[in-house]
XYZ file of C-alpha atoms in Angstrom:
393
model
C -11.651 163.334 55.091
C -14.845 161.545 53.826
C -17.132 163.106 51.965
C -21.184 162.164 50.445
C -22.081 162.800 46.775
C -25.436 161.916 45.737
C -27.294 162.220 42.197
C -28.239 166.216 43.814
C -25.032 167.185 44.312
C -23.217 165.556 41.007
C -26.584 167.978 38.731
C -26.011 170.676 40.843
C -21.697 170.645 39.555
C -20.820 171.999 35.757
C -20.634 168.462 33.429
C -16.814 168.647 33.312
C -16.851 168.025 36.884
C -17.888 164.682 37.256
C -16.725 162.428 34.875
C -17.355 158.397 33.794
C -13.700 157.497 32.217
C -14.814 154.303 31.729
C -17.181 150.330 32.545
C -14.481 148.304 32.793
C -15.698 144.668 31.473
C -14.950 141.668 34.051
C -14.390 138.405 33.130
C -16.181 137.195 36.238
C -19.004 138.604 39.075
C -20.888 140.091 35.069
C -23.144 141.301 37.669
C -21.001 144.217 40.020
C -20.546 147.338 37.963
C -17.707 149.138 39.221
C -17.169 152.456 36.971
C -13.867 154.064 36.477
C -14.719 158.724 38.118
C -13.257 160.865 37.410
C -14.025 163.467 39.630
C -12.785 168.045 38.735
C -12.868 171.025 41.222
C -16.219 169.421 42.011
C -18.163 170.258 44.960
C -19.756 168.337 47.893
C -21.016 169.380 50.813
C -21.773 166.042 53.661
C -19.333 164.878 55.916
C -18.937 161.480 56.650
C -16.270 162.136 58.337
C -14.282 164.928 59.484
C -10.098 165.415 58.131
C -8.432 162.767 60.113
C -10.877 160.570 60.833
C -11.639 159.496 56.950
C -8.452 156.892 57.474
C -9.902 155.195 60.075
C -13.246 154.146 58.857
C -12.146 152.976 55.635
C -9.949 150.491 57.149
C -13.374 149.494 58.978
C -14.886 148.814 56.424
C -12.011 146.774 54.070
C -11.656 145.382 57.423
C -15.364 143.787 57.536
C -15.568 143.149 53.586
C -12.777 141.500 54.521
C -14.363 138.493 56.653
C -17.777 139.547 53.657
C -14.666 138.083 50.062
C -15.001 134.977 52.520
C -18.690 133.977 53.214
C -18.184 134.558 48.803
C -15.989 132.396 48.723
C -17.274 129.621 50.517
C -20.495 129.757 48.338
C -18.401 129.538 45.716
C -16.581 126.486 47.312
C -19.905 124.630 47.997
C -22.233 125.273 44.650
C -18.554 123.867 43.307
C -18.605 120.360 45.548
C -22.510 120.521 44.744
C -21.762 119.931 41.190
C -19.109 118.007 41.383
C -20.922 115.302 43.572
C -23.880 115.339 41.738
C -21.647 114.771 38.018
C -19.106 112.412 40.499
C -21.897 109.847 41.250
C -23.968 110.070 37.873
C -20.903 109.475 35.849
C -19.211 106.397 35.386
C -17.024 107.504 32.436
C -18.030 104.487 30.539
C -17.264 102.495 33.577
C -19.116 99.968 35.639
C -19.079 101.783 38.796
C -20.283 105.583 38.788
C -16.382 107.559 39.917
C -17.841 108.426 43.243
C -15.975 104.598 44.050
C -12.722 105.523 42.191
C -10.093 107.011 45.479
C -8.766 109.567 43.137
C -11.633 111.597 42.360
C -13.074 110.184 46.148
C -9.997 112.217 47.557
C -10.461 115.677 45.436
C -13.626 115.282 46.544
C -12.462 115.289 50.763
C -9.650 117.905 49.467
C -12.834 119.922 48.349
C -15.743 119.572 51.295
C -12.493 120.240 53.905
C -10.986 123.389 51.970
C -15.273 124.579 51.893
C -15.642 123.854 56.044
C -12.604 125.110 57.309
C -13.069 128.175 55.076
C -16.444 127.789 56.660
C -16.076 128.246 60.120
C -13.417 130.205 60.001
C -15.289 132.710 57.878
C -17.724 131.907 60.600
C -15.246 133.505 63.730
C -14.594 136.328 61.322
C -18.038 137.640 61.038
C -19.134 137.006 65.330
C -16.202 138.792 65.882
C -16.243 142.119 63.864
C -16.803 144.104 66.740
C -16.737 142.858 69.280
C -12.740 141.272 69.957
C -10.109 142.687 70.290
C -8.414 139.882 67.111
C -11.585 140.710 64.654
C -9.922 142.750 62.271
C -6.737 139.455 62.300
C -9.310 137.594 62.107
C -11.216 138.772 59.443
C -7.707 139.315 57.435
C -7.268 135.132 57.482
C -10.942 134.825 56.309
C -10.159 136.836 53.564
C -6.927 135.430 52.625
C -7.689 131.654 53.549
C -10.695 131.461 52.107
C -10.254 133.321 48.389
C -6.473 131.279 48.373
C -8.969 127.615 48.732
C -11.963 129.126 46.515
C -9.867 129.389 43.785
C -8.056 125.438 44.678
C -11.584 124.368 45.129
C -12.631 125.114 41.334
C -9.573 123.049 39.809
C -10.416 120.142 42.371
C -13.758 120.067 41.131
C -12.369 120.554 37.472
C -10.240 118.275 37.304
C -12.241 115.875 38.629
C -15.203 116.411 36.447
C -12.495 116.778 33.436
C -12.805 118.348 30.131
C -16.470 118.790 30.352
C -15.967 121.688 33.155
C -14.577 123.612 30.187
C -17.387 123.481 28.665
C -19.265 126.287 29.097
C -23.018 124.599 29.652
C -21.231 123.092 33.616
C -21.124 126.634 34.541
C -17.507 125.277 35.847
C -16.072 128.102 34.159
C -18.197 130.955 35.674
C -17.094 129.188 38.898
C -13.648 129.788 37.952
C -14.520 133.604 36.571
C -15.809 134.566 40.004
C -13.173 132.470 42.078
C -9.794 133.663 40.117
C -11.001 137.952 41.318
C -11.637 137.020 45.320
C -8.039 137.260 46.077
C -7.649 140.298 44.230
C -9.694 142.055 45.607
C -8.599 145.305 48.681
C -5.331 145.140 47.557
C -4.747 140.964 46.719
C -3.866 138.664 48.582
C 0.173 139.956 48.100
C 2.150 137.380 51.045
C 2.666 133.837 49.853
C 2.126 131.356 52.419
C 6.297 131.304 52.619
C 6.570 135.152 53.141
C 3.686 134.887 55.485
C 5.758 132.228 58.156
C 8.582 134.669 58.322
C 6.563 138.154 58.722
C 3.164 137.532 60.217
C 1.634 140.993 61.158
C -0.316 139.858 64.113
C -0.835 143.416 65.108
C -1.979 146.793 62.812
C -3.734 148.727 65.619
C -3.696 152.655 65.547
C -1.456 152.127 68.087
C 1.889 150.310 66.168
C 1.470 153.861 63.716
C 5.331 154.643 64.108
C 3.731 158.508 65.031
C 1.855 157.186 68.244
C 4.275 154.082 68.515
C 7.352 157.137 69.539
C 4.583 159.606 70.691
C 3.684 156.520 73.477
C 7.308 156.887 74.258
C 6.536 160.676 75.037
C 8.140 162.353 71.983
C 7.305 163.176 68.840
C 8.072 161.811 65.440
C 9.668 165.790 63.926
C 11.500 165.314 67.012
C 13.361 162.149 64.898
C 17.041 163.295 64.617
C 18.340 160.791 61.912
C 16.445 156.903 61.435
C 19.246 154.256 61.159
C 18.335 150.923 57.985
C 19.701 148.101 59.043
C 18.699 147.503 55.890
C 15.731 147.695 53.667
C 13.802 144.435 53.205
C 9.388 145.828 53.126
C 8.569 145.082 56.320
C 11.497 147.508 58.316
C 11.272 150.781 55.930
C 8.371 150.825 55.021
C 8.129 153.491 57.553
C 10.046 156.225 55.691
C 7.176 157.636 54.300
C 7.023 159.660 57.819
C 10.712 161.162 56.409
C 9.369 162.332 53.493
C 10.754 165.594 52.368
C 11.375 166.319 56.128
C 16.150 166.309 55.799
C 15.750 163.754 58.030
C 19.073 162.011 57.480
C 17.727 157.755 57.005
C 22.290 155.841 56.984
C 22.037 152.880 55.299
C 24.948 150.845 54.408
C 26.224 151.992 50.650
C 26.139 148.585 49.443
C 22.836 147.781 50.878
C 21.290 150.863 49.704
C 22.176 149.887 45.934
C 21.693 146.326 46.362
C 18.079 147.363 47.318
C 17.611 149.969 44.377
C 18.526 147.089 41.857
C 16.390 144.167 43.436
C 13.296 147.236 43.586
C 14.567 148.677 39.727
C 14.525 144.842 38.323
C 12.087 142.750 41.206
C 14.498 139.968 41.104
C 14.339 139.429 45.202
C 10.671 138.982 44.834
C 9.205 141.374 46.540
C 11.420 141.936 49.089
C 12.055 145.184 48.902
C 9.819 147.938 47.182
C 9.881 150.873 45.049
C 7.338 153.229 47.211
C 9.781 153.689 50.395
C 13.111 154.426 47.973
C 12.439 157.388 46.009
C 15.638 158.656 44.611
C 14.139 161.784 43.907
C 15.767 163.391 46.569
C 12.898 163.326 48.581
C 13.970 160.923 50.994
C 17.919 163.013 52.814
C 19.792 158.822 52.262
C 23.195 159.307 53.701
C 25.122 155.901 52.771
C 28.622 155.409 53.926
C 30.765 152.426 53.349
C 32.901 152.025 55.924
C 32.822 147.684 57.584
C 31.909 149.633 61.415
C 30.578 153.736 61.032
C 30.753 155.043 64.872
C 27.781 157.403 64.640
C 28.490 158.705 67.673
C 29.259 158.242 70.718
C 27.653 154.980 71.795
C 26.117 154.252 69.187
C 27.872 152.194 66.472
C 27.286 150.012 63.090
C 28.538 147.305 61.894
C 28.533 145.306 58.550
C 27.078 142.151 58.743
C 26.440 140.548 55.223
C 24.460 137.659 54.305
C 21.004 138.129 55.304
C 21.905 140.866 52.548
C 24.359 142.083 51.349
C 24.201 145.233 53.236
C 23.059 144.513 56.300
C 24.219 146.546 59.552
C 24.341 145.467 62.929
C 23.872 147.703 65.571
C 26.363 148.001 68.953
C 24.961 151.053 71.105
C 27.167 151.611 74.231
C 24.935 152.718 78.122
C 26.289 154.222 81.038
C 24.403 151.559 83.259
C 22.670 149.157 81.535
C 25.374 148.309 79.389
C 25.787 147.252 75.822
C 22.579 146.105 73.153
C 23.186 144.735 69.638
C 20.642 145.300 67.288
C 20.939 142.137 65.182
C 18.027 142.993 62.682
C 16.955 140.618 60.528
C 20.714 138.838 60.702
C 19.031 136.367 63.028
C 15.089 136.700 63.352
C 14.560 135.122 66.694
C 16.845 133.389 69.026
C 17.474 129.817 67.665
C 18.807 131.707 64.646
C 22.081 132.485 66.407
C 22.629 130.078 68.917
C 21.563 127.060 66.700
C 23.790 128.476 63.646
C 20.128 128.017 61.559
C 19.779 130.652 58.515
C 17.147 131.689 56.959
C 16.561 128.869 54.225
C 15.794 130.628 51.001
C 15.870 134.165 52.639
C 19.580 134.139 52.496
C 21.250 135.412 50.562
C 25.171 134.603 51.665
C 25.740 131.292 53.582
C 29.388 132.255 53.700
C 29.087 136.019 54.492
C 26.339 134.868 57.192
C 28.462 132.518 58.902
C 30.848 135.010 59.472
C 29.119 137.382 61.130
C 26.996 135.200 63.082
C 30.864 134.322 64.586
C 31.557 138.298 64.284
C 28.397 139.033 66.867
C 29.761 136.391 68.796
C 33.367 137.783 69.587
C 31.504 141.230 70.146
C 28.876 139.247 72.097
C 30.847 137.740 74.557
C 34.247 141.355 74.659
C 31.152 143.837 75.496
C 28.735 140.903 77.811
C 26.106 142.589 75.353
C 22.280 141.471 75.410
C 21.217 140.748 72.086
C 18.035 141.305 70.232
C 16.566 139.813 67.690
C 14.944 140.911 64.588
C 11.412 139.536 65.197
C 11.973 137.760 68.316
C 8.483 139.019 70.044
C 9.783 136.847 73.073
C 13.026 138.417 73.256
C 11.915 142.272 73.089
C 8.727 141.527 75.267
C 11.315 140.751 77.986
C 13.131 143.680 78.082
C 9.987 145.923 77.210
C 8.986 143.890 80.716
C 11.813 144.086 82.229
C 12.488 147.606 83.033
C 10.538 150.842 81.352
C 13.745 152.060 80.378
C 17.639 151.320 79.628
C 20.840 153.258 80.101
């Protein structure tokens, strides 16, 4: 739900209902006013979005603003390039020729120009796509992340080309840097570093991709869920657990995984792979841990401890009467190539020896049951199964 609050609304409420807590002073974007405001028992009657519709409007607003961040980044890079180019053409550093003739300076200018023009093209596409193409949201987010990160790098490269003079207040490079540094922080921040984004690409996240909608599309309601099985607790697998807060629905996870996740989230030693948001220890989630290497959860459903990617990762074996056995490997194998080529996941691997032992175990299990394997992040395998039959039994 979204309410419109006008000056008249503020006047009609008691003085205690509306309070400006602070006016944060920022190091960049000095013309921006972003007061911290607190409302308490405030009455407003103009409804912009009815209950249930607010999230979509907010998401649309943030999507559009993501493209605008790209435009802001391009403006900063363009100005920085112009300033650096002008300096490089006119300053000799007491040499015999302008420093633009030096390869190191020319290389920096080339990098800056490339960043700017690539960002300009992506921003143009993002803005032109809004409300027109299905991939508009994705393109806007890409523009925000790519352009804002490159704006910071572009200013740093310009300062490197100019040298210590760029650190003087009158040079204006400091102003550009302060403004550029804020761009990656906008709209929640660019939380995903390039390595993480490569492993966990989110190509689509429309309303129908959300867990309640996905379950509804299968003909059920999320309230019909009787239990949740977690192969492991990395953020890209456990992020939907908020739907089961205070429901009593049991969340099954191996004890080693649960302990490791709590340690990783609490100490931040796992670099953000586990987050405390979905690991409450106050009883609001009904955690059900087990320490067996094999757990027959119910008839036809068996969990097997398969450490390597994480200490407590479990794969799930499901035996169907008509379509045979399926094995969900979760992220023991992200994609088919991990399994077929014995190609582990590099920095995402926690124990290579355990990973190989688990891989060999899964191979034996697959041969024993002639099982179909479903990998953690392989869209081609998943799509083929979805298109193959409307359901499996």
